């Protein structure tokens, strides 16, 4: 099939043996690539009992069919594994040049298994794979190791945090990060410092008219108010001001949704006082990244999540310090969201007398040192390196331990956007805004769907989750999906049309339409504001339409759910801390996340039972029903069958 390199390489670090992993055109049509492909491989290969930090765990690094075809924002690649932070599947999407170069080397994906007996780095070219001694690289910061590896290569590396198995250490490609879930620690455990690839193979596409199609797509992205104006002008940080006004800016360890000094750390302030220029991923017309000056060096600037969580959430209004910590986190190789979440929680533990650790809200002079101590697991850094859930198990404070399934939440305070709260709770990788469906965009960030009401939130969350899964599987940035929000409405927030559109979002007719869309296996149309399905068709030649595209996302979401269920996930794990579900948001009447009722709607709309287990007919629809998935229903059903049989025999 066109647009694929055609090979998946399995690399066993223990034996230093490699082999090709079977992956057929039928697999490509069903799982596309990226994180959905990775979920299928993990589902097939991994025993449900394996530990995240073990030889048995695997890391799947996968590109999508759009990678390398010139599609907008298509340099993204995915990394999936069993997370040391959550014990569940995690996936992390990354920009940088690694994915593009991997495909040029002739591989769609790599599967890394085993554990090297000593520190190694891997070199992959079109016709060879070499295992190099990495002793001289061990200990190096992310930027140093990238500098030390061959210049023209695409690189994926870890820093000291990964080596020291900090549970939220990330992987880095250029200035971009696969940050969430701690896959950097899995690399560190496996003694793998880096992978570097180089090749010159060109990706072939099916339909030669694709160039003009992409040209048109790019110009639409440039004309859209979000992807053509807001993101390029202010970066993701441009959302901070509106988050404050809408009570969704996480403040003081999620005590509140507003921060009085928000303007000192806003996207506008970043642009005015710190940004030198914008810079983003290769092949991206949006360019949401920023470059700032730290210690006279021009480096990557902080994103919204880093600013929100290292700003308002720890009561810090010093943007310069955030830029500095952002650089330090990148050099040590750690996820900024989890690091900031851990620090905020430790501050509140200290304040409440549960853990005397020297951390205080608003006190920032010791934070550079704390970040270093986490990366090297020194002193209190050793506990902080384990994450919020671990800290709450050790020191208490479960009610204000801001995580879901063990992963620290992003910067959106969900009591001001309850659909986003649902998303955090049911996300497969834990407290992540993207895997949540990013429905906060509808709840005040761009559209104005009533953020406190539960109406239609489950339906929109599912639609959005599935679309983002599919987009990511294609190898494109999920921000390209923002184009589906109607331009005319975003440009005229006060018009009568906008007010009608916002009201329509919560009507039964909209629920009916979205539900139908969610149930459909195929919908034989392409939409101009979601060009992804047509792009995939032109690039690969596979049968593709809007319905199939969305179904690929749904398949991926359900597959990840099945992996988690296999690993012991229960409905009660789809949770949020009590602060968000039972305490009113400071300063805003009685806003709380009504999680149980939202979950009920979500499970029903997803075709799951009340325990959050996909029903047989859901799996049959997705083509996921086979002998392997019988584990889902085993205990209750088999026990009930046996009990019935025994009862009837006795009587
Ligand atoms: S929108 Fe931003 S994150 Fe996405 S590909 Fe472009 S620069 Fe990268």
XYZ file of C-alpha atoms and ligand atoms in Angstrom:
659
model
C 0.000 0.000 0.000
C 1.310 3.461 -0.927
C 2.428 6.011 1.686
C 3.851 3.308 3.917
C 7.491 2.256 4.069
C 6.178 -1.298 4.325
C 8.311 -2.670 7.148
C 8.065 -2.882 10.937
C 11.305 -3.728 12.694
C 11.495 -5.631 15.970
C 14.682 -5.045 17.951
C 15.547 -7.241 20.909
C 18.037 -5.392 23.113
C 18.847 -8.508 25.177
C 20.023 -10.622 22.243
C 20.821 -7.777 19.815
C 18.751 -9.652 17.245
C 16.348 -7.973 14.849
C 13.456 -9.317 12.816
C 10.619 -8.012 10.682
C 7.236 -7.932 12.394
C 4.332 -9.050 10.201
C 2.060 -6.131 9.380
C -0.274 -6.476 6.417
C -2.343 -4.132 4.243
C -5.411 -5.344 6.080
C -3.757 -4.243 9.368
C -2.992 -0.890 7.755
C -6.622 -0.399 6.753
C -7.888 -1.293 10.228
C -5.281 0.362 12.421
C -3.744 2.974 10.082
C -0.545 3.732 12.033
C 0.730 5.756 15.000
C -0.937 5.112 18.330
C -3.712 2.826 17.004
C -1.162 0.569 15.332
C 0.899 0.612 18.539
C -2.135 -0.377 20.623
C -2.763 -3.379 18.374
C 0.873 -4.486 18.618
C 0.905 -4.096 22.405
C -2.438 -5.905 22.694
C -1.088 -8.825 20.647
C 2.391 -9.047 22.114
C 2.197 -8.205 25.788
C 1.191 -10.467 28.589
C -1.168 -8.644 30.952
C 1.047 -9.274 33.988
C 4.276 -7.660 32.788
C 5.836 -4.852 34.792
C 6.464 -1.491 33.087
C 10.123 -1.493 34.105
C 11.026 -4.974 32.938
C 12.660 -6.747 30.032
C 9.224 -7.923 28.936
C 7.782 -4.457 28.396
C 8.041 -3.150 24.837
C 8.191 0.325 23.342
C 6.481 0.829 19.994
C 7.616 3.841 17.989
C 5.309 4.311 15.025
C 4.755 6.767 12.217
C 1.541 7.197 10.221
C 0.795 7.016 6.501
C 0.858 10.817 6.188
C 4.380 11.043 7.636
C 6.769 12.048 4.896
C 4.093 12.736 2.278
C 4.203 16.513 2.684
C 0.820 16.684 4.444
C 0.460 19.611 6.845
C 1.827 19.014 10.363
C 2.787 15.447 9.479
C 6.181 15.084 11.127
C 4.502 13.677 14.229
C 5.203 10.168 15.423
C 3.933 8.149 18.351
C 5.593 6.275 21.188
C 3.557 3.741 23.203
C 4.403 1.420 26.050
C 3.181 0.281 29.442
C 3.672 3.312 31.660
C 5.780 3.171 34.828
C 3.677 6.085 36.114
C 0.233 4.494 35.709
C 0.890 0.799 35.082
C -1.445 1.153 32.078
C -0.884 1.798 28.390
C 0.533 5.202 27.616
C 1.078 6.857 24.280
C 2.888 10.065 23.580
C 2.951 12.058 20.387
C 6.079 13.901 19.325
C 7.274 16.334 16.663
C 10.948 16.658 15.799
C 12.706 14.930 12.914
C 12.872 11.359 14.198
C 9.612 10.090 12.669
C 10.343 11.548 9.240
C 13.822 10.076 9.222
C 12.620 6.673 10.464
C 10.334 6.434 7.470
C 13.113 7.568 5.122
C 15.148 4.706 6.554
C 12.478 2.299 5.327
C 10.484 1.531 8.471
C 6.975 2.488 9.540
C 7.600 1.454 13.108
C 10.067 0.000 15.593
C 9.267 -2.430 18.390
C 11.914 -2.346 21.119
C 11.990 -5.293 23.505
C 14.395 -6.823 26.061
C 17.095 -5.028 28.011
C 20.658 -4.328 26.916
C 23.319 -5.818 29.175
C 25.145 -2.474 29.135
C 24.436 1.110 28.036
C 23.743 1.287 24.285
C 22.569 3.576 21.554
C 21.142 2.296 18.289
C 22.078 3.425 14.816
C 19.627 2.585 12.087
C 20.247 3.149 8.384
C 18.621 1.823 5.219
C 20.716 -1.318 5.266
C 22.109 -1.743 8.754
C 21.404 -1.604 12.427
C 24.265 -1.186 14.879
C 24.382 -1.373 18.665
C 26.911 1.173 19.957
C 28.452 1.493 23.401
C 26.731 4.451 25.121
C 28.907 4.712 28.223
C 30.344 8.022 27.068
C 26.826 9.392 26.441
C 25.365 8.221 29.737
C 24.837 11.157 32.072
C 24.573 13.662 29.248
C 21.710 16.122 29.061
C 19.204 15.847 26.220
C 20.794 18.683 24.204
C 24.314 17.339 24.767
C 23.529 13.820 23.615
C 21.742 15.105 20.509
C 24.813 17.200 19.769
C 27.103 14.189 20.222
C 25.196 11.945 17.789
C 25.756 12.139 13.995
C 24.552 15.459 12.613
C 22.224 14.541 9.775
C 20.410 11.820 11.733
C 16.920 11.887 13.240
C 17.357 11.339 16.985
C 15.266 10.128 19.880
C 17.040 10.389 23.218
C 16.681 10.468 26.987
C 18.352 12.693 29.577
C 19.458 11.968 33.154
C 15.812 11.706 34.329
C 15.240 8.771 31.979
C 18.472 7.122 33.083
C 17.383 7.498 36.718
C 13.954 6.115 35.884
C 11.998 9.141 37.023
C 8.451 7.904 36.490
C 7.584 10.811 34.209
C 10.804 11.042 32.190
C 10.254 11.710 28.508
C 11.828 11.042 25.116
C 13.156 13.930 23.049
C 13.553 14.531 19.327
C 15.198 17.876 18.605
C 13.265 20.390 20.679
C 10.143 18.262 20.781
C 9.047 15.870 23.485
C 7.109 12.639 23.875
C 6.573 13.691 27.441
C 3.714 11.899 29.069
C 3.672 8.569 30.860
C 7.356 8.041 31.575
C 8.544 6.148 28.494
C 11.931 7.821 29.053
C 12.198 5.710 32.222
C 11.479 2.563 30.173
C 14.378 3.513 27.863
C 16.543 4.114 30.944
C 15.627 0.757 32.459
C 16.471 -0.924 29.167
C 19.885 0.820 29.137
C 18.930 2.540 25.897
C 20.202 6.126 25.698
C 19.259 6.969 22.132
C 18.163 5.850 18.695
C 19.533 7.653 15.650
C 18.281 6.989 12.121
C 19.289 8.080 8.670
C 17.883 7.248 5.248
C 16.942 8.734 1.923
C 13.954 6.680 0.843
C 11.131 8.790 -0.538
C 7.540 8.045 0.455
C 5.405 7.213 -2.588
C 1.821 8.428 -2.739
C -1.141 6.889 -4.574
C -2.644 9.935 -6.263
C -0.464 12.575 -7.869
C -3.111 15.290 -7.386
C -2.304 15.198 -3.690
C 0.066 18.183 -3.933
C -2.705 20.584 -4.886
C -4.954 19.007 -2.258
C -2.307 19.688 0.423
C -1.815 23.230 -0.880
C -5.487 23.903 -0.439
C -5.483 22.307 3.027
C -2.553 24.467 4.121
C -4.235 27.635 2.936
C -7.404 26.684 4.841
C -5.325 26.159 8.001
C -3.751 29.575 7.461
C -7.124 31.245 7.102
C -8.701 29.667 10.177
C -8.818 31.865 13.318
C -7.282 29.170 15.545
C -4.678 27.544 13.313
C -3.934 30.627 11.241
C -4.083 33.354 13.850
C -4.247 32.425 17.521
C -1.722 29.561 17.574
C 0.831 31.188 15.241
C 0.602 34.558 17.039
C 0.630 33.569 20.689
C 1.382 29.839 20.655
C -0.637 27.575 22.940
C -0.036 30.092 25.765
C -2.531 32.381 24.018
C -5.297 30.398 25.743
C -4.244 31.320 29.276
C -6.164 34.607 29.494
C -9.419 33.094 28.344
C -8.891 30.184 30.754
C -8.676 32.679 33.612
C -11.844 34.483 32.539
C -13.709 31.182 32.196
C -12.625 29.748 35.575
C -10.651 26.912 34.050
C -7.103 28.028 34.833
C -5.761 25.569 37.416
C -4.648 27.665 40.374
C -3.084 26.718 43.723
C -3.077 22.960 43.148
C -6.508 23.114 41.504
C -8.103 24.985 44.405
C -9.408 27.636 42.040
C -9.876 28.361 38.342
C -8.722 31.998 38.297
C -5.435 33.716 39.062
C -5.215 37.426 39.854
C -1.793 37.786 38.215
C -2.798 35.896 35.079
C -1.709 38.804 32.842
C 1.892 38.496 34.072
C 2.110 34.912 32.734
C -0.227 35.163 29.735
C 0.563 34.399 26.111
C 0.461 38.142 25.450
C 3.072 38.758 28.143
C 5.242 35.917 26.819
C 5.079 37.416 23.316
C 5.843 40.929 24.481
C 8.628 40.237 26.949
C 10.289 36.938 26.068
C 9.603 35.558 22.594
C 12.399 36.011 20.082
C 10.637 34.188 17.237
C 8.153 31.420 16.565
C 9.281 27.942 15.682
C 7.408 24.680 15.454
C 7.579 21.180 14.037
C 8.866 20.484 10.529
C 6.164 20.407 7.811
C 3.782 22.462 9.965
C 2.133 25.628 8.642
C 0.760 26.446 12.119
C 4.071 26.824 13.997
C 2.679 27.023 17.527
C 6.152 26.772 19.152
C 8.016 29.781 20.593
C 11.690 30.558 21.057
C 12.859 32.565 24.040
C 16.177 33.687 25.493
C 17.462 31.983 28.640
C 21.009 32.631 29.923
C 21.722 34.365 26.574
C 20.838 31.200 24.675
C 17.884 31.013 22.282
C 15.862 27.998 23.340
C 12.389 26.512 23.098
C 9.835 28.541 25.051
C 7.270 27.106 27.463
C 3.880 25.849 26.265
C 0.554 26.657 27.862
C 0.582 23.606 30.144
C 4.028 24.430 31.514
C 3.120 28.073 32.095
C -0.220 27.265 33.714
C 1.108 24.588 36.014
C 4.406 26.293 36.912
C 2.590 29.650 37.149
C -0.898 29.971 38.665
C -0.954 26.420 39.973
C 1.981 27.104 42.305
C 1.114 30.825 42.713
C 4.073 32.043 40.702
C 3.838 35.085 38.436
C 7.460 35.069 37.285
C 7.452 34.127 33.612
C 11.204 34.405 33.280
C 11.631 31.689 35.913
C 9.164 29.480 34.005
C 11.224 29.887 30.816
C 14.311 28.841 32.783
C 12.676 25.792 34.387
C 11.302 24.815 30.994
C 14.844 24.688 29.664
C 16.078 22.737 32.690
C 13.258 20.193 32.343
C 14.109 19.724 28.668
C 17.774 19.258 29.478
C 17.146 16.714 32.244
C 14.459 15.089 30.091
C 11.277 15.306 32.175
C 7.596 15.925 31.494
C 6.795 19.473 32.605
C 3.110 18.719 33.325
C 3.801 15.910 35.779
C 6.781 17.672 37.357
C 4.718 20.793 38.043
C 1.771 18.731 39.307
C 4.022 16.862 41.719
C 5.540 20.095 43.031
C 2.111 21.731 43.573
C 0.855 18.684 45.449
C 4.002 18.565 47.605
C 3.467 22.266 48.430
C -0.025 21.557 49.688
C 1.123 18.486 51.631
C 3.665 20.738 53.355
C 1.100 23.463 54.001
C -1.278 20.971 55.585
C 1.474 19.547 57.779
C 1.444 16.153 56.063
C 4.997 16.285 54.722
C 7.693 18.686 55.842
C 9.515 19.203 52.529
C 10.393 22.915 52.332
C 8.100 23.589 49.350
C 5.646 26.482 49.603
C 3.133 28.094 47.260
C 4.627 31.269 45.838
C 8.184 30.430 46.965
C 10.240 29.796 43.876
C 13.885 30.333 44.815
C 14.444 26.611 45.505
C 12.640 25.195 42.466
C 15.587 24.878 40.073
C 17.318 22.815 42.704
C 14.177 20.711 43.314
C 13.906 19.984 39.581
C 17.545 18.862 39.577
C 16.984 16.698 42.653
C 14.039 14.984 40.952
C 16.084 14.260 37.835
C 18.852 12.699 39.924
C 16.520 11.256 42.594
C 18.386 13.041 45.363
C 16.841 13.739 48.792
C 13.118 14.513 48.534
C 13.576 14.293 44.749
C 13.482 10.526 45.090
C 9.888 10.599 46.350
C 8.867 13.404 44.000
C 10.184 11.334 41.076
C 7.463 8.748 41.728
C 4.492 11.024 40.973
C 1.453 12.416 42.796
C -0.312 9.090 43.326
C 2.727 7.601 45.047
C 3.049 10.700 47.263
C -0.607 10.524 48.291
C -0.251 6.830 49.151
C 2.813 7.630 51.266
C 1.880 10.963 52.879
C -1.904 11.198 52.535
C -3.957 13.945 50.876
C -5.823 11.669 48.437
C -8.671 14.183 48.172
C -6.406 16.837 46.672
C -3.937 14.559 44.876
C -4.551 15.903 41.381
C -4.214 12.905 39.098
C -6.326 10.413 37.232
C -5.155 6.786 36.958
C -1.815 7.983 38.352
C -1.153 10.655 35.720
C -1.065 14.307 36.786
C -3.719 16.548 35.216
C -3.029 19.218 32.607
C -3.678 22.895 33.312
C -7.473 22.969 32.746
C -9.431 23.132 36.011
C -12.359 20.837 35.189
C -14.929 22.258 37.600
C -15.177 25.132 35.124
C -15.569 22.692 32.188
C -17.170 19.485 33.374
C -16.893 17.703 30.022
C -13.129 18.085 30.243
C -13.396 16.548 33.726
C -15.152 13.523 32.248
C -12.444 13.297 29.596
C -9.621 13.347 32.164
C -11.313 10.539 34.087
C -11.966 8.200 31.169
C -8.780 8.923 29.219
C -6.808 5.723 28.647
C -3.471 7.171 29.656
C -4.800 9.097 32.673
C -5.102 12.829 33.345
C -4.319 14.075 29.874
C -6.202 16.879 28.108
C -5.738 15.427 24.621
C -6.646 11.806 25.315
C -9.584 13.340 27.202
C -10.927 14.621 23.881
C -9.979 18.252 24.578
C -13.659 19.086 24.832
C -12.723 22.196 26.809
C -12.381 23.775 23.350
C -16.171 23.531 23.049
C -16.714 24.513 26.674
C -15.417 28.047 26.543
C -11.990 28.074 24.908
C -13.432 28.532 21.425
C -17.128 27.698 21.417
C -19.494 28.365 24.304
C -21.224 25.103 25.137
C -22.512 25.517 28.708
C -19.434 24.378 30.692
C -21.311 23.438 33.855
C -24.032 21.288 32.274
C -23.670 17.620 31.463
C -25.930 17.725 28.371
C -24.280 16.129 25.310
C -20.842 16.140 26.960
C -20.393 12.365 26.668
C -21.357 12.394 22.979
C -18.973 15.260 22.143
C -16.177 13.750 24.207
C -16.422 10.464 22.317
C -16.577 12.138 18.917
C -13.597 14.283 19.725
C -11.552 11.457 21.282
C -12.083 9.251 18.239
C -11.197 11.979 15.759
C -8.016 12.801 17.660
C -7.026 9.125 17.860
C -7.487 8.778 14.115
C -5.619 11.999 13.322
C -2.746 10.903 15.493
C -2.763 7.443 13.863
C -2.405 9.172 10.491
C 0.822 10.809 11.731
C -0.546 14.345 11.929
C -0.764 16.874 14.718
C -4.139 16.905 16.467
C -4.173 20.713 16.258
C -5.012 20.323 12.559
C -8.451 19.164 13.728
C -9.196 22.583 15.193
C -10.199 23.538 11.684
C -13.446 21.667 12.226
C -14.701 24.456 14.510
C -16.652 26.788 12.207
C -14.548 29.776 11.161
C -17.484 32.178 10.823
C -18.630 31.479 14.355
C -15.185 31.871 15.927
C -14.615 35.134 14.085
C -17.871 36.662 15.327
C -18.243 35.625 18.958
C -21.014 38.155 19.621
C -23.156 37.563 16.577
C -26.673 36.142 16.648
C -25.492 33.178 14.555
C -22.833 32.336 17.137
C -25.314 32.444 19.967
C -27.678 30.112 18.072
C -24.792 27.741 17.241
C -23.716 27.590 20.875
C -27.255 26.875 22.011
C -27.600 24.160 19.377
C -24.649 22.288 20.879
C -26.741 21.225 23.849
C -29.998 20.363 22.053
C -31.426 16.827 21.650
C -31.156 17.087 17.871
C -27.384 17.656 18.137
C -27.146 14.733 20.557
C -29.002 12.609 18.006
C -26.659 13.602 15.162
C -23.454 13.112 17.148
C -24.702 9.770 18.486
C -25.438 8.591 14.949
C -21.981 9.722 13.856
C -20.452 7.907 16.797
C -22.253 4.653 15.949
C -21.524 4.713 12.228
C -18.965 2.333 10.842
C -18.730 4.087 7.542
C -20.055 7.405 6.328
C -19.191 7.758 2.659
C -18.376 11.471 2.598
C -15.376 13.734 3.164
C -15.805 17.134 4.808
C -13.778 20.210 3.777
C -13.122 21.145 7.414
C -11.856 17.607 8.174
C -9.668 16.949 5.112
C -7.804 14.111 6.852
C -9.947 11.286 5.474
C -9.556 12.430 1.878
C -5.846 13.050 2.400
C -5.352 9.466 3.602
C -7.312 8.130 0.640
C -5.186 10.111 -1.827
C -1.933 9.209 -0.118
C -2.539 5.484 0.384
C -5.216 4.442 -2.073
C -7.089 2.654 0.708
C -10.871 2.822 1.044
C -11.379 5.795 3.311
C -14.166 8.181 4.223
C -15.191 10.213 7.239
C -16.933 7.288 8.921
C -14.032 4.885 8.433
C -11.602 7.526 9.682
C -13.577 8.036 12.870
C -14.020 4.281 13.318
C -10.233 3.820 13.263
C -10.086 6.229 16.204
C -12.861 4.371 17.992
C -11.066 1.077 17.376
C -7.892 2.506 18.873
C -9.652 3.913 21.916
C -11.361 0.581 22.603
C -8.153 -1.380 22.058
C -6.329 0.753 24.614
C -9.276 0.276 26.984
C -9.008 -3.498 26.543
C -5.290 -3.420 27.310
C -6.056 -1.486 30.488
C -8.875 -3.851 31.484
C -6.549 -6.791 30.934
C -4.154 -5.094 33.333
C -6.847 -4.859 36.003
C -8.453 -1.464 35.380
C -11.863 -1.036 37.029
C -14.650 1.517 36.464
C -13.673 3.108 39.775
C -10.262 3.922 38.270
C -11.993 6.283 35.825
C -11.815 8.840 38.575
C -10.882 12.305 39.754
C -9.817 13.481 43.209
C -12.615 14.514 45.556
C -11.532 18.147 45.390
C -12.885 18.244 41.835
C -16.026 16.149 42.325
C -17.140 17.080 45.849
C -15.699 20.517 46.722
C -17.049 23.710 45.167
C -14.514 25.652 43.102
C -13.143 28.565 45.162
C -14.951 31.780 44.242
C -17.464 30.130 41.874
C -20.744 29.145 43.537
C -21.049 25.372 43.618
C -19.196 24.240 40.474
C -18.148 20.563 40.742
C -17.654 17.767 38.235
C -20.731 15.472 38.386
C -18.523 12.590 37.396
C -20.723 9.583 38.107
C -23.613 10.756 35.944
C -21.218 11.811 33.168
C -19.493 8.422 33.278
C -22.817 6.614 33.030
C -23.665 8.540 29.859
C -20.183 8.028 28.481
C -20.165 4.257 29.013
C -23.604 3.920 27.417
C -22.663 6.043 24.397
C -19.415 4.140 23.944
C -21.313 0.839 23.889
C -19.722 -0.243 27.180
C -21.552 -1.853 30.086
C -21.943 -0.148 33.440
C -18.562 -1.503 34.555
C -16.916 0.312 31.662
C -16.329 -2.900 29.699
C -16.940 -2.812 25.920
C -19.969 -4.926 25.042
C -19.682 -7.815 22.621
C -21.623 -5.988 19.911
C -19.318 -2.968 20.213
C -16.271 -5.128 19.678
C -17.941 -6.995 16.817
C -18.717 -3.675 15.134
C -15.065 -2.670 15.439
C -13.773 -6.058 14.287
C -12.055 -6.550 17.627
C -14.075 -9.529 18.768
C -11.986 -12.689 18.927
C -10.961 -15.386 21.399
C -8.401 -13.105 22.972
C -10.993 -10.618 24.169
C -13.115 -13.169 26.025
C -11.262 -12.174 29.199
C -13.449 -9.085 29.293
C -16.562 -10.842 30.442
C -15.062 -13.999 31.926
C -15.575 -13.830 35.682
C -19.198 -12.687 35.927
C -20.471 -14.575 32.879
C -18.696 -17.824 33.508
C -19.476 -17.740 37.200
C -23.127 -17.076 36.431
C -23.235 -19.894 33.856
C -21.598 -22.337 36.237
C -23.881 -21.298 39.103
C -26.972 -21.768 36.907
C -25.778 -25.159 35.775
C -24.970 -26.312 39.308
C -28.281 -24.994 40.662
C -30.300 -26.757 37.981
C -28.422 -30.034 38.515
C -28.985 -29.886 42.272
C -32.676 -29.175 41.909
S 0.691 22.812 15.541
Fe 2.433 23.069 16.899
S 2.700 20.998 17.887
Fe 1.385 20.751 16.062
S 2.805 20.184 14.438
Fe 2.514 22.417 14.353
S 4.200 23.286 15.547
Fe 4.039 21.095 16.061
